[in-house]
Coordinates of C-alpha atoms in Angstrom, one line a residue:
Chain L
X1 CA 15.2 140.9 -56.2
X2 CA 13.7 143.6 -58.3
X3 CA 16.4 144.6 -61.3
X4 CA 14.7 147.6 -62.9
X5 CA 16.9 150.3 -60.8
X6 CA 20.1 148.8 -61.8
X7 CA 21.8 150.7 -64.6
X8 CA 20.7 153.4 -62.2
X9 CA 23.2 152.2 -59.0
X10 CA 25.9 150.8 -60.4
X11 CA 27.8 154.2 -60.3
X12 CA 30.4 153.8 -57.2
X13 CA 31.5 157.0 -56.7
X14 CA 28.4 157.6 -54.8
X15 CA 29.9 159.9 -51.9
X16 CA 26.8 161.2 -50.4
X17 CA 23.4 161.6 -49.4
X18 CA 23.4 164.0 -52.9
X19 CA 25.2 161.3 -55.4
X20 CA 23.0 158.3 -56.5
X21 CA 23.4 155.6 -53.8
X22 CA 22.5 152.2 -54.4
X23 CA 18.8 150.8 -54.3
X24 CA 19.7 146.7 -54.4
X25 CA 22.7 145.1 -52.9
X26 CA 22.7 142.9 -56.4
X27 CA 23.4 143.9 -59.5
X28 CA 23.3 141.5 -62.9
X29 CA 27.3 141.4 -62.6
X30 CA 26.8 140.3 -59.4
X31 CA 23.8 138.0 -60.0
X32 CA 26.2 136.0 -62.6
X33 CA 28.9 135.9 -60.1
X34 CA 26.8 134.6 -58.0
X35 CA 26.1 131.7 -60.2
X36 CA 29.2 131.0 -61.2
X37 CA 30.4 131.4 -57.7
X38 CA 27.9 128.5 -56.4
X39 CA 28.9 126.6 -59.6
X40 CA 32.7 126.4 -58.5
X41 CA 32.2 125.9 -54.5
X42 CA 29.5 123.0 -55.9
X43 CA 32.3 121.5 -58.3
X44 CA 34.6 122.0 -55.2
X45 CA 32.9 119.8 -53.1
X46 CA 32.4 117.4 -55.4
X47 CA 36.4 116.9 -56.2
X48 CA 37.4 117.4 -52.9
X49 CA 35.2 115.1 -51.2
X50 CA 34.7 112.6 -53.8
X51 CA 37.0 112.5 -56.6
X52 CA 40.6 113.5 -55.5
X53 CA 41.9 110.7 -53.6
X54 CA 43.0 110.3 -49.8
X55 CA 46.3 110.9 -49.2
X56 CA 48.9 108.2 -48.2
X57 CA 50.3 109.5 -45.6
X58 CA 47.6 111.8 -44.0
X59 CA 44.6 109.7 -45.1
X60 CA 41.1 111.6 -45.5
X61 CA 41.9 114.6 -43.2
X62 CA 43.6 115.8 -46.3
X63 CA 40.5 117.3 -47.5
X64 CA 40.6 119.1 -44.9
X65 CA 43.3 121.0 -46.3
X66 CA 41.2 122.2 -49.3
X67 CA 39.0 124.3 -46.9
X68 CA 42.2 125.4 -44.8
X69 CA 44.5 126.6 -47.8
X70 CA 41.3 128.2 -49.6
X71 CA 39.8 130.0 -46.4
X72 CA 43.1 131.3 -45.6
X73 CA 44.0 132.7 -48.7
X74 CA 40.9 135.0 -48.5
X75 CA 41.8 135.7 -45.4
X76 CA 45.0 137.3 -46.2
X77 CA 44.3 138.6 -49.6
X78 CA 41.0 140.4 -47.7
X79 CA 43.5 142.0 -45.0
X80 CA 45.8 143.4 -48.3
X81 CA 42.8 144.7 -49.8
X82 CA 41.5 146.3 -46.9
X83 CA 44.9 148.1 -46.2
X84 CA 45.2 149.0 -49.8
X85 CA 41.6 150.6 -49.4
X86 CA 42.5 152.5 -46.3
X87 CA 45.1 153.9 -47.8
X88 CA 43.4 155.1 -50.7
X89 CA 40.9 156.6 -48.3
X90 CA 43.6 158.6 -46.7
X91 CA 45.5 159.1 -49.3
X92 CA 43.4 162.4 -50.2
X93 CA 41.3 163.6 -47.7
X94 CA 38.3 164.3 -49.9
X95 CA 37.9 161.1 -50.9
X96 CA 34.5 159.1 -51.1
X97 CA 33.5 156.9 -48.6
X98 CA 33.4 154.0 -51.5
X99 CA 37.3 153.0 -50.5
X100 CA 36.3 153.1 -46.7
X101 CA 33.3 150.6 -47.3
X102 CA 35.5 148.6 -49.4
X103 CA 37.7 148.1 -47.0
X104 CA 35.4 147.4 -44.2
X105 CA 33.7 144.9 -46.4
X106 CA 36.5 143.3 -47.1
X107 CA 37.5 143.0 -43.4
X108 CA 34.6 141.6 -42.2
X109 CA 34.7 139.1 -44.8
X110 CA 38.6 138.6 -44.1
X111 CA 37.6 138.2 -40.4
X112 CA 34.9 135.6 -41.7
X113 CA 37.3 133.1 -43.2
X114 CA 39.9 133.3 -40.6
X115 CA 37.5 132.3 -38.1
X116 CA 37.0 128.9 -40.6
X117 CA 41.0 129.1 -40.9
X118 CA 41.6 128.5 -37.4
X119 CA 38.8 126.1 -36.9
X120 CA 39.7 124.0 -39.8
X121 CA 43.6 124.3 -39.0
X122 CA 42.2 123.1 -35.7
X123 CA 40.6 120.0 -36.9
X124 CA 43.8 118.9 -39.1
X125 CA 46.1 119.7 -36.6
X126 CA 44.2 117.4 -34.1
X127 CA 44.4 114.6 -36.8
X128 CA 47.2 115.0 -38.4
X129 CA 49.7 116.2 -35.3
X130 CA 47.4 114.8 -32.4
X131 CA 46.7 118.7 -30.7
X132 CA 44.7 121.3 -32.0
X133 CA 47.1 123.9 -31.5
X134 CA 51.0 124.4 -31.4
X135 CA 52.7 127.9 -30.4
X136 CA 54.4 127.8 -34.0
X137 CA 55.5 131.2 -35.3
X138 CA 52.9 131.3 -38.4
X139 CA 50.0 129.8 -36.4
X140 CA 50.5 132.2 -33.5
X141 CA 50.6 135.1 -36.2
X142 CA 47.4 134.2 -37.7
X143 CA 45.7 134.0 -34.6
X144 CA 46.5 137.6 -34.0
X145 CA 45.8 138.1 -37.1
X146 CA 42.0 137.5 -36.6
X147 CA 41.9 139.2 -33.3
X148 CA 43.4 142.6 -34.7
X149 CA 41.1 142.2 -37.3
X150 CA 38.1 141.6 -34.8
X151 CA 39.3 145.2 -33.0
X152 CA 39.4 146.5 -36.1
X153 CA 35.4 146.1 -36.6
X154 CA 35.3 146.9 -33.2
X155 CA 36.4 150.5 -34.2
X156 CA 34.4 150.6 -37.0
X157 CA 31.3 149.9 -35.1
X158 CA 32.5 153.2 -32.3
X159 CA 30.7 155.6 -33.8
X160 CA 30.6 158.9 -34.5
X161 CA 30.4 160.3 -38.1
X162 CA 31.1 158.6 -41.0
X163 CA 34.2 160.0 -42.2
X164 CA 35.5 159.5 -38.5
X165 CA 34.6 156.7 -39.0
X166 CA 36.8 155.7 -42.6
X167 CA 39.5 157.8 -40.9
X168 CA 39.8 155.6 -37.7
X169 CA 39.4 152.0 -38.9
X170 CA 42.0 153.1 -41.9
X171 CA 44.8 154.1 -39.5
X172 CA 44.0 150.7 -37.5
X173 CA 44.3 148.8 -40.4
X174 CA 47.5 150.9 -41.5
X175 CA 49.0 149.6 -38.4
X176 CA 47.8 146.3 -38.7
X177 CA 50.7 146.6 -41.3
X178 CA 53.4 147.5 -38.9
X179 CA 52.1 145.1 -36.4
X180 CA 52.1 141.7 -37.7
X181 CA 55.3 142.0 -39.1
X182 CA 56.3 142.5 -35.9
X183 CA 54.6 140.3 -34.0
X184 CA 55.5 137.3 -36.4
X185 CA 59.2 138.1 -36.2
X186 CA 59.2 138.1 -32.5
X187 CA 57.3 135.0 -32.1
X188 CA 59.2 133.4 -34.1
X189 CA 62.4 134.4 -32.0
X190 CA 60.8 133.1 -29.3
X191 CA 60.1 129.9 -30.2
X192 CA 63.7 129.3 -32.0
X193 CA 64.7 130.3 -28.2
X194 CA 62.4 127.9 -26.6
X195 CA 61.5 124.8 -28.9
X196 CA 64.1 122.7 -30.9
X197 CA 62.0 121.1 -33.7
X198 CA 58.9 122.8 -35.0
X199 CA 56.2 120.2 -35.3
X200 CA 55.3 121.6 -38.3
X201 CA 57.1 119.7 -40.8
X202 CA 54.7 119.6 -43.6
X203 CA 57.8 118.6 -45.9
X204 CA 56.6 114.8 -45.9
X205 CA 54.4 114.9 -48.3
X206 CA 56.5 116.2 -51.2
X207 CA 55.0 115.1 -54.4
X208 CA 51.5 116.1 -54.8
X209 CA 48.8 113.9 -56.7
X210 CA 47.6 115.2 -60.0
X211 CA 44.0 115.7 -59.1
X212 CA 45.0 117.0 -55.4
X213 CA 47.1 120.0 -56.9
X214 CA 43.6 120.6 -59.3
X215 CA 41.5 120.3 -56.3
X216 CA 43.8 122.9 -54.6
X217 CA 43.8 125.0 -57.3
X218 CA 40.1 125.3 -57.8
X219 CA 39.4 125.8 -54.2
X220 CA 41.6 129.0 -54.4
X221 CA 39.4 130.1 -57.0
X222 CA 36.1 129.1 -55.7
X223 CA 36.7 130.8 -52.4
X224 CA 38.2 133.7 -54.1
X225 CA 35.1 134.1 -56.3
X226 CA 33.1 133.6 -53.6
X227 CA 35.4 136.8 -52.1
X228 CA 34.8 139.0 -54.5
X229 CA 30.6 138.4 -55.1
X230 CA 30.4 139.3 -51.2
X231 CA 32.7 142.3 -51.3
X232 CA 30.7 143.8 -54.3
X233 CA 27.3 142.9 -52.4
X234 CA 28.7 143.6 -48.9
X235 CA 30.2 147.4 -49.7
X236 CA 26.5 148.0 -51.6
X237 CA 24.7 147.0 -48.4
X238 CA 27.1 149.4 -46.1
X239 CA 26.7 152.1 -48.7
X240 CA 22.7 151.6 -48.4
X241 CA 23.2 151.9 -45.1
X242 CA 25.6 155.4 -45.2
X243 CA 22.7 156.5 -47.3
X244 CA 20.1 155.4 -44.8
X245 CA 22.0 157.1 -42.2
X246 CA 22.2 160.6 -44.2
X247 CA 18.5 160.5 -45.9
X248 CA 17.6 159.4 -42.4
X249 CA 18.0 162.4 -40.6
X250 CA 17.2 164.9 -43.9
X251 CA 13.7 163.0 -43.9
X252 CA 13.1 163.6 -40.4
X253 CA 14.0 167.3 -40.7
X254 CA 11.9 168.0 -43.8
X255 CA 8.9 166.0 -41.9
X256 CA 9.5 168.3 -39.2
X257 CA 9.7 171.3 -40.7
X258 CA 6.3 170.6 -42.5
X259 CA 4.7 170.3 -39.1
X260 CA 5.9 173.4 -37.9
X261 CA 4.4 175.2 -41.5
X262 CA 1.5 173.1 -41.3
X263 CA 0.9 174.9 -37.9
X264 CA 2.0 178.4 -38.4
X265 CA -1.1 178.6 -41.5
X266 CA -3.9 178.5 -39.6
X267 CA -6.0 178.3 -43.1
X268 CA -3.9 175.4 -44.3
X269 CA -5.8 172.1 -45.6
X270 CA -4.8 170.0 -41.8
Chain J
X1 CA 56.4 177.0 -31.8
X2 CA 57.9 173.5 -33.2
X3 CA 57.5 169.6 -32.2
X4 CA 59.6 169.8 -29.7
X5 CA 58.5 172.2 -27.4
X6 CA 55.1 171.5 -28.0
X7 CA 56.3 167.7 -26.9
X8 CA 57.8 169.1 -23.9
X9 CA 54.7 171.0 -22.7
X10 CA 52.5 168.6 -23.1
X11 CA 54.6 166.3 -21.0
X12 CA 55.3 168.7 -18.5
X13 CA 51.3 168.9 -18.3
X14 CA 51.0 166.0 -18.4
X15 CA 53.0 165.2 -15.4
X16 CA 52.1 168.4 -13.2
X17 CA 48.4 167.0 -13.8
X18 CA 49.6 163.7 -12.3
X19 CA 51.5 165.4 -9.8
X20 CA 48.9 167.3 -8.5
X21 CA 45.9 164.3 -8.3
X22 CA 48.3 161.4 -7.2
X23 CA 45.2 159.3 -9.0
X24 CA 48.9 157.1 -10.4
X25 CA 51.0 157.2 -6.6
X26 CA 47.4 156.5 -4.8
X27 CA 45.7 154.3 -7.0
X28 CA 47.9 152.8 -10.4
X29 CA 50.8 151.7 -8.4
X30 CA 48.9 150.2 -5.4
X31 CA 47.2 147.9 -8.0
X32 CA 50.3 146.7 -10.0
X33 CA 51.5 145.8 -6.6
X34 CA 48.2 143.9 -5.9
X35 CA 48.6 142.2 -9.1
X36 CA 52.1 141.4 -8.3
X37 CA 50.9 139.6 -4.7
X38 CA 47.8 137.7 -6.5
X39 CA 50.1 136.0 -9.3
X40 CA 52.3 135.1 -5.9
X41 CA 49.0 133.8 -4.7
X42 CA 47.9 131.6 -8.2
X43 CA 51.7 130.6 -8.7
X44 CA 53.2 129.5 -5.7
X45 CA 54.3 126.0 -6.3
X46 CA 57.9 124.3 -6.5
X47 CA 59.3 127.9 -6.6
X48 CA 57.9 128.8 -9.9
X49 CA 57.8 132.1 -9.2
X50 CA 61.5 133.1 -9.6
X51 CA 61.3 131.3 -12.7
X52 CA 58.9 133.2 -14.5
X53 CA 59.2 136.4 -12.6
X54 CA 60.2 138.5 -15.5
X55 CA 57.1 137.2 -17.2
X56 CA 55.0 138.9 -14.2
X57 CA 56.7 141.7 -14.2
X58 CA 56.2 142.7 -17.6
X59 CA 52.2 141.4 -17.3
X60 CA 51.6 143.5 -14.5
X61 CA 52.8 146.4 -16.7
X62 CA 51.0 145.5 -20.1
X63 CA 48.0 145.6 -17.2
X64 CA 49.0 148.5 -16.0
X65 CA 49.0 150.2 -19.1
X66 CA 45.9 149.5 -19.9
X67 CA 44.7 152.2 -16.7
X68 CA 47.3 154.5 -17.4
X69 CA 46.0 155.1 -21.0
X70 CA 42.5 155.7 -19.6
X71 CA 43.7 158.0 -17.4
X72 CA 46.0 159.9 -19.6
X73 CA 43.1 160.4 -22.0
X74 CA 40.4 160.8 -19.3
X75 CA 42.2 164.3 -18.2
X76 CA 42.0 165.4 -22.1
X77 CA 38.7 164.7 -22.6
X78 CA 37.3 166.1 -19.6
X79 CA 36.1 170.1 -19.9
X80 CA 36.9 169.8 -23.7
X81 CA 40.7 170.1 -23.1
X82 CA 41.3 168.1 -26.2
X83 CA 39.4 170.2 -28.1
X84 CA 41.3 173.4 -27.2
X85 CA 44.6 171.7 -28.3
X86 CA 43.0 171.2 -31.1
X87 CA 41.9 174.6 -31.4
X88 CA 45.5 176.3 -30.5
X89 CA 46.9 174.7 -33.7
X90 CA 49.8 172.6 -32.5
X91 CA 52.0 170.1 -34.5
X92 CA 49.6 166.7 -33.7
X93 CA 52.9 164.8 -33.5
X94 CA 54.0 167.0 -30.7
X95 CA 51.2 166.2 -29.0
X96 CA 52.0 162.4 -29.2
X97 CA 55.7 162.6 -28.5
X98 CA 54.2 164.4 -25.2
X99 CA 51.7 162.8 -24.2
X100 CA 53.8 159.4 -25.0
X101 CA 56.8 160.7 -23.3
X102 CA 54.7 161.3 -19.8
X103 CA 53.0 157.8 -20.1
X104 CA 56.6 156.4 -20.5
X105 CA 57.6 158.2 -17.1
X106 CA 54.8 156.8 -15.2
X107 CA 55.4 153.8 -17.0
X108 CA 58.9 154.0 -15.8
X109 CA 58.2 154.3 -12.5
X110 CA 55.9 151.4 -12.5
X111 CA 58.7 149.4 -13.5
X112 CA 60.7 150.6 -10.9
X113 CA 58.5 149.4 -8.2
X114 CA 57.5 146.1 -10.1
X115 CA 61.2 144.9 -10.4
X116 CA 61.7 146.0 -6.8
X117 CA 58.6 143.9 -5.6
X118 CA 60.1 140.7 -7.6
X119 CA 63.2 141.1 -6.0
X120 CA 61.6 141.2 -2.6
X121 CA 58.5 139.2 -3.3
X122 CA 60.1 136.3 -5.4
X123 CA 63.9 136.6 -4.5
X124 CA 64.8 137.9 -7.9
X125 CA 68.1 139.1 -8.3
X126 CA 70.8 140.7 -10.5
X127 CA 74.6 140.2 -11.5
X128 CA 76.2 143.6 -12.1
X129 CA 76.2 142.8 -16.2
X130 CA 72.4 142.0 -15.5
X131 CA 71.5 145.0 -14.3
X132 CA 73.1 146.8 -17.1
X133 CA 70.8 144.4 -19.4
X134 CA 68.0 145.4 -17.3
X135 CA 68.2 149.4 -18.0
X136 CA 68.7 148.2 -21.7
X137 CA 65.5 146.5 -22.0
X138 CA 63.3 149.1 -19.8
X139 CA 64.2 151.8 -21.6
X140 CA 63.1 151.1 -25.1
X141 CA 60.2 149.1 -24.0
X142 CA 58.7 151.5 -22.3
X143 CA 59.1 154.1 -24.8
X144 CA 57.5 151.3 -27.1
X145 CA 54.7 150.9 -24.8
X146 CA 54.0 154.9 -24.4
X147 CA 53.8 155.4 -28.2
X148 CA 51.3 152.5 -28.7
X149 CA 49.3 153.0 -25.9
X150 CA 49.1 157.1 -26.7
X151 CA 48.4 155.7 -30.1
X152 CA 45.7 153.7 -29.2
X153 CA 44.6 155.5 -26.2
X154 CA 43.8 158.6 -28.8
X155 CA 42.0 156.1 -31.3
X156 CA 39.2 155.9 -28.9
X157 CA 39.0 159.0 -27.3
X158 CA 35.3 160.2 -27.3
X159 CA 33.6 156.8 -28.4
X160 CA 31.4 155.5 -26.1
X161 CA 32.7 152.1 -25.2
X162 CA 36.2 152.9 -25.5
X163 CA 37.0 151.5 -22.0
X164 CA 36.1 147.5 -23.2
X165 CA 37.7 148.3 -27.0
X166 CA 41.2 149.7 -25.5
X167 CA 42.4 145.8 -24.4
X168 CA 41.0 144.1 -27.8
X169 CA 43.1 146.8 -30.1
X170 CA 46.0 147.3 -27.5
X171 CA 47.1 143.8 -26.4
X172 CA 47.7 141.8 -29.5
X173 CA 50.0 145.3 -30.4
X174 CA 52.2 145.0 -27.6
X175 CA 52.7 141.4 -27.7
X176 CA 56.3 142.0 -29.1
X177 CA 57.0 143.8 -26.2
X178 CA 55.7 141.5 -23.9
X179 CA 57.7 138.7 -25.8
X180 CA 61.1 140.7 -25.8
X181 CA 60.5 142.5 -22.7
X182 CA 60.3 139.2 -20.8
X183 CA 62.8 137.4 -22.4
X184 CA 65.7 139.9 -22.1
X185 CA 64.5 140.6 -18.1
X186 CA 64.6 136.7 -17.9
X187 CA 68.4 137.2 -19.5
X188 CA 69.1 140.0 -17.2
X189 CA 68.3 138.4 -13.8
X190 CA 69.4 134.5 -14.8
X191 CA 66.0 133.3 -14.7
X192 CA 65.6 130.0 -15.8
X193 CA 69.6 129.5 -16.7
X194 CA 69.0 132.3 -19.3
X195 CA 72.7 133.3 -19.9
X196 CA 73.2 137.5 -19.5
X197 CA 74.0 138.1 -23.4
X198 CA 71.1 136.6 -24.4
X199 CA 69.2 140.0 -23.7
X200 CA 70.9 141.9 -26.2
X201 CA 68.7 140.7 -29.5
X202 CA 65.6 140.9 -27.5
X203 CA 66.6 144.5 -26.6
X204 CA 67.3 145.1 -30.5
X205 CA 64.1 143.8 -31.2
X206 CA 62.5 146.1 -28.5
X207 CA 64.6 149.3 -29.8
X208 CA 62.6 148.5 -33.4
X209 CA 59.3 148.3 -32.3
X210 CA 60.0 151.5 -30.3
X211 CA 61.5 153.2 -33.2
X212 CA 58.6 152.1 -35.7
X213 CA 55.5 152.8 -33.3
X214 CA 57.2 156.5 -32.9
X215 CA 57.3 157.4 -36.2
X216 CA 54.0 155.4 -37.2
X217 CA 52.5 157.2 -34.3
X218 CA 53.5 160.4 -35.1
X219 CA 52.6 160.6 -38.6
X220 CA 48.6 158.7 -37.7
X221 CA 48.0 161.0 -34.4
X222 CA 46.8 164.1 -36.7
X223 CA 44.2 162.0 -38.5
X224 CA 43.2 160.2 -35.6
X225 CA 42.4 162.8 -33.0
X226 CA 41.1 165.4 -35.4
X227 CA 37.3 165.9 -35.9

């Protein structure tokens, strides 16, 4: 937690071994969104498990809801940010690695909160419809969701070199574009085909309580704040990392070829 | 030279290659059979299996696949052939409407056998209209399922570990198919009550995903397979 080198990394257009890359994950921006950050998710807890009231019809599995409606938010808007930054990595081929990090930051972030989607839509559904799951067309979507967006990592993590790497994982999540679309439409065909009534008939509880809809709210922007303190941190580490990768292997040349002067002298100092 | 013949060379490669080894008469086909006999051994109860036959057909395919795509990239990365088409300075979306287009004959074949092996293995069977259904719904799936698995297949090629990441990335893709595939077969053949014209949206539906993984395909194989 040292802060002297800051001014120093904030620059982000870092793109190699060459450019400045970052020293610290945190920066002060980032150590103020980091209080603010815990500040809301605190003031979150606190409304949605004490203040706002139980619901009438669903009773105290409502605040489960807050959790469910913020995680998956991130979820989503993590997936549109990580296209967005794969396509700003392909869009020129030049391009610095910063979009490619962004983007896998932001997806393993993305793939975070679905994971707490699915287990907290889960835990509702139990409660509130008696099973955990139901093969409804937005359910089964999401759930896809999360497992294209685990295969995307997946790619990630293949290896080779690092611009393979950003050039890869972009066109997988490119396609996650064209997919889901897909896959959503065609689920939902086939349960119009195969199931009268979806069970999800959230209609019921129409009017929502004052203090909810402010609960709701501010779990939005908690989680989203919390989004965008560990994309900033998370793209930093990855870029430490890139740099680690590069200075690496230019370290263990130079020590090498220091040796192999060190020997050649027979007068030298060793 | 343009797309197209590129395309057609590749294929024709492609397919003298598979010609010559047999690796998909002697070893692919045999195992979508096999699969074919152990879903007969899981599901034989109250003569499920006519029911869901389409279903099982168009698993043992998405299985299928999965080999064929190994195989169809194993013989490009051996002895650096990938690398020389590279090299020769091709259109990269010929490549993939070649390669694609020779998966989607062995593919077709597959198919072939698989709807055979329901008809004898679980009494499956088809009106006249069905069958006409049928050829609807084969042929745009498997083009759909040659695009995305060339697409895929050529995501991986090189990585280490490509073998265990194909399934992850390539299933939750071709779940469409498998969707639309089944239930227009399931139209086609009268399983379940299914009435014949229910296919057609199902083939529609098939016909886009085709159509979009083509041209999405075409335009990401350059990045993808270049160093």
């Amino acid at each position: 937690m040292v802060n002297v080198t800051t001014t120093a990394s904030s620059s982000t257009s870092a793109a190699g071994p060459a450019a400045t890359s970052p020293t610290h994950a945190g920066t002060r921006f980032t150590r103020a969104l980091g209080i603010i950050t815990i500040a809301a998710m605190l003031s979150l807890a606190a409304f949605g498990l004490v203040f706002s009231p139980a619901d009438v019809v669903q009773g105290e599995s409502v605040r489960i809801l807050y959790i469910h409606v913020g995680t998956v938010w991130v979820a989503y808007l993590a997936f549109v940010i990580t296209a967005v930054s794969s396509a700003a990595f392909l869009w020129k081929r030049t391009t610095s690695l910063t979009w490619d990090r962004i983007a896998g930051a932001s997806a393993e972030i993305g793939v975070a909160f679905m994971a707490l989607t699915l287990f907290a839509g889960a835990l509702w559904g139990r409660l509130s419809w008696g099973t955990f799951w139901v093969w409804d067309a937005r359910v089964t979507t999401t759930a896809f969701l999360f497992i294209t967006y685990v295969g995307y990592l997946a790619v990630r993590g293949l290896g080779g070199s690092q611009q393979q790497r950003g050039r890869r994982s972009a066109v997988v999540a490119l396609l996650a574009v064209l997919e889901i679309p897909l896959v959503h439409f065609s689920v939902k065909l086939w349960r119009s085909v195969h199931q009268d009534a979806s069970v999800a008939d959230r209609t019921t509880n129409v009017t929502l309580d004052g203090l909810m809809l402010f609960t709701l709210m501010l779990a939005l922007v908690a989680f989203t704040l919390v989004y965008v303190w560990w994309v900033l941190l998370r793209q930093r580490v990855l870029a430490m990392q890139d740099a680690l990768d590069d200075k690496g292997l230019d370290y263990a040349l130079a020590e090498r070829r220091r040796e192999v002067t060190a020997d050649a002298l027979p007068g030298s100092v060793r | 030279m343009n797309a197209w013949q590129v395309a057609r060379l590749v294929a024709a490669k492609d397919l003298r290659v598979e010609l010559r080894s047999r690796v998909v008469l002697n070893q692919v086909l045999p195992f979508a059979g096999l699969v074919m006999v152990m879903f007969a051994f899981a599901l034989d109860k109250d003569n499920i299996l006519q029911r869901v036959s389409p279903g099982l057909i168009w698993l043992a395919t998405v299985f299928s696949l999965l080999i064929l795509v190994q195989r169809t990239f194993a013989i490009e990365s051996a002895d650096g052939a990938l690398d020389a088409l590279r090299g020769a300075g091709v259109s990269p979306a010929g490549v993939f409407f070649g390669k694609s287009l020779a998966l989607a004959v062995q593919l077709l074949t597959l198919e072939v056998l698989l709807t055979g092996l329901a008809v004898v293995l679980y009494s499956a069977s088809f009106s006249p209209g069905g069958a006409v259904v049928m050829v609807a719904t084969v042929l745009p799936a498997t083009m759909g399922l040659g695009f995305v698995g060339t697409l895929y297949g050529g995501l991986a090629i090189g990585a280490s570990g490509r073998e265990t990441l194909l399934p992850l990335l390539l299933f939750p893709v071709v779940a469409p198919v498998l969707i639309g595939a089944t239930r227009a077969t399931e139209a086609a053949l009268g399983a379940g009550g299914a009435a014949t014209s229910d296919g057609w949206p199902w083939v529609a539906l098939l016909t886009v995903f085709a159509v979009l993984f083509g041209v999405g395909g075409s335009l990401a194989f350059g990045p993808l397979i270049e160093e």
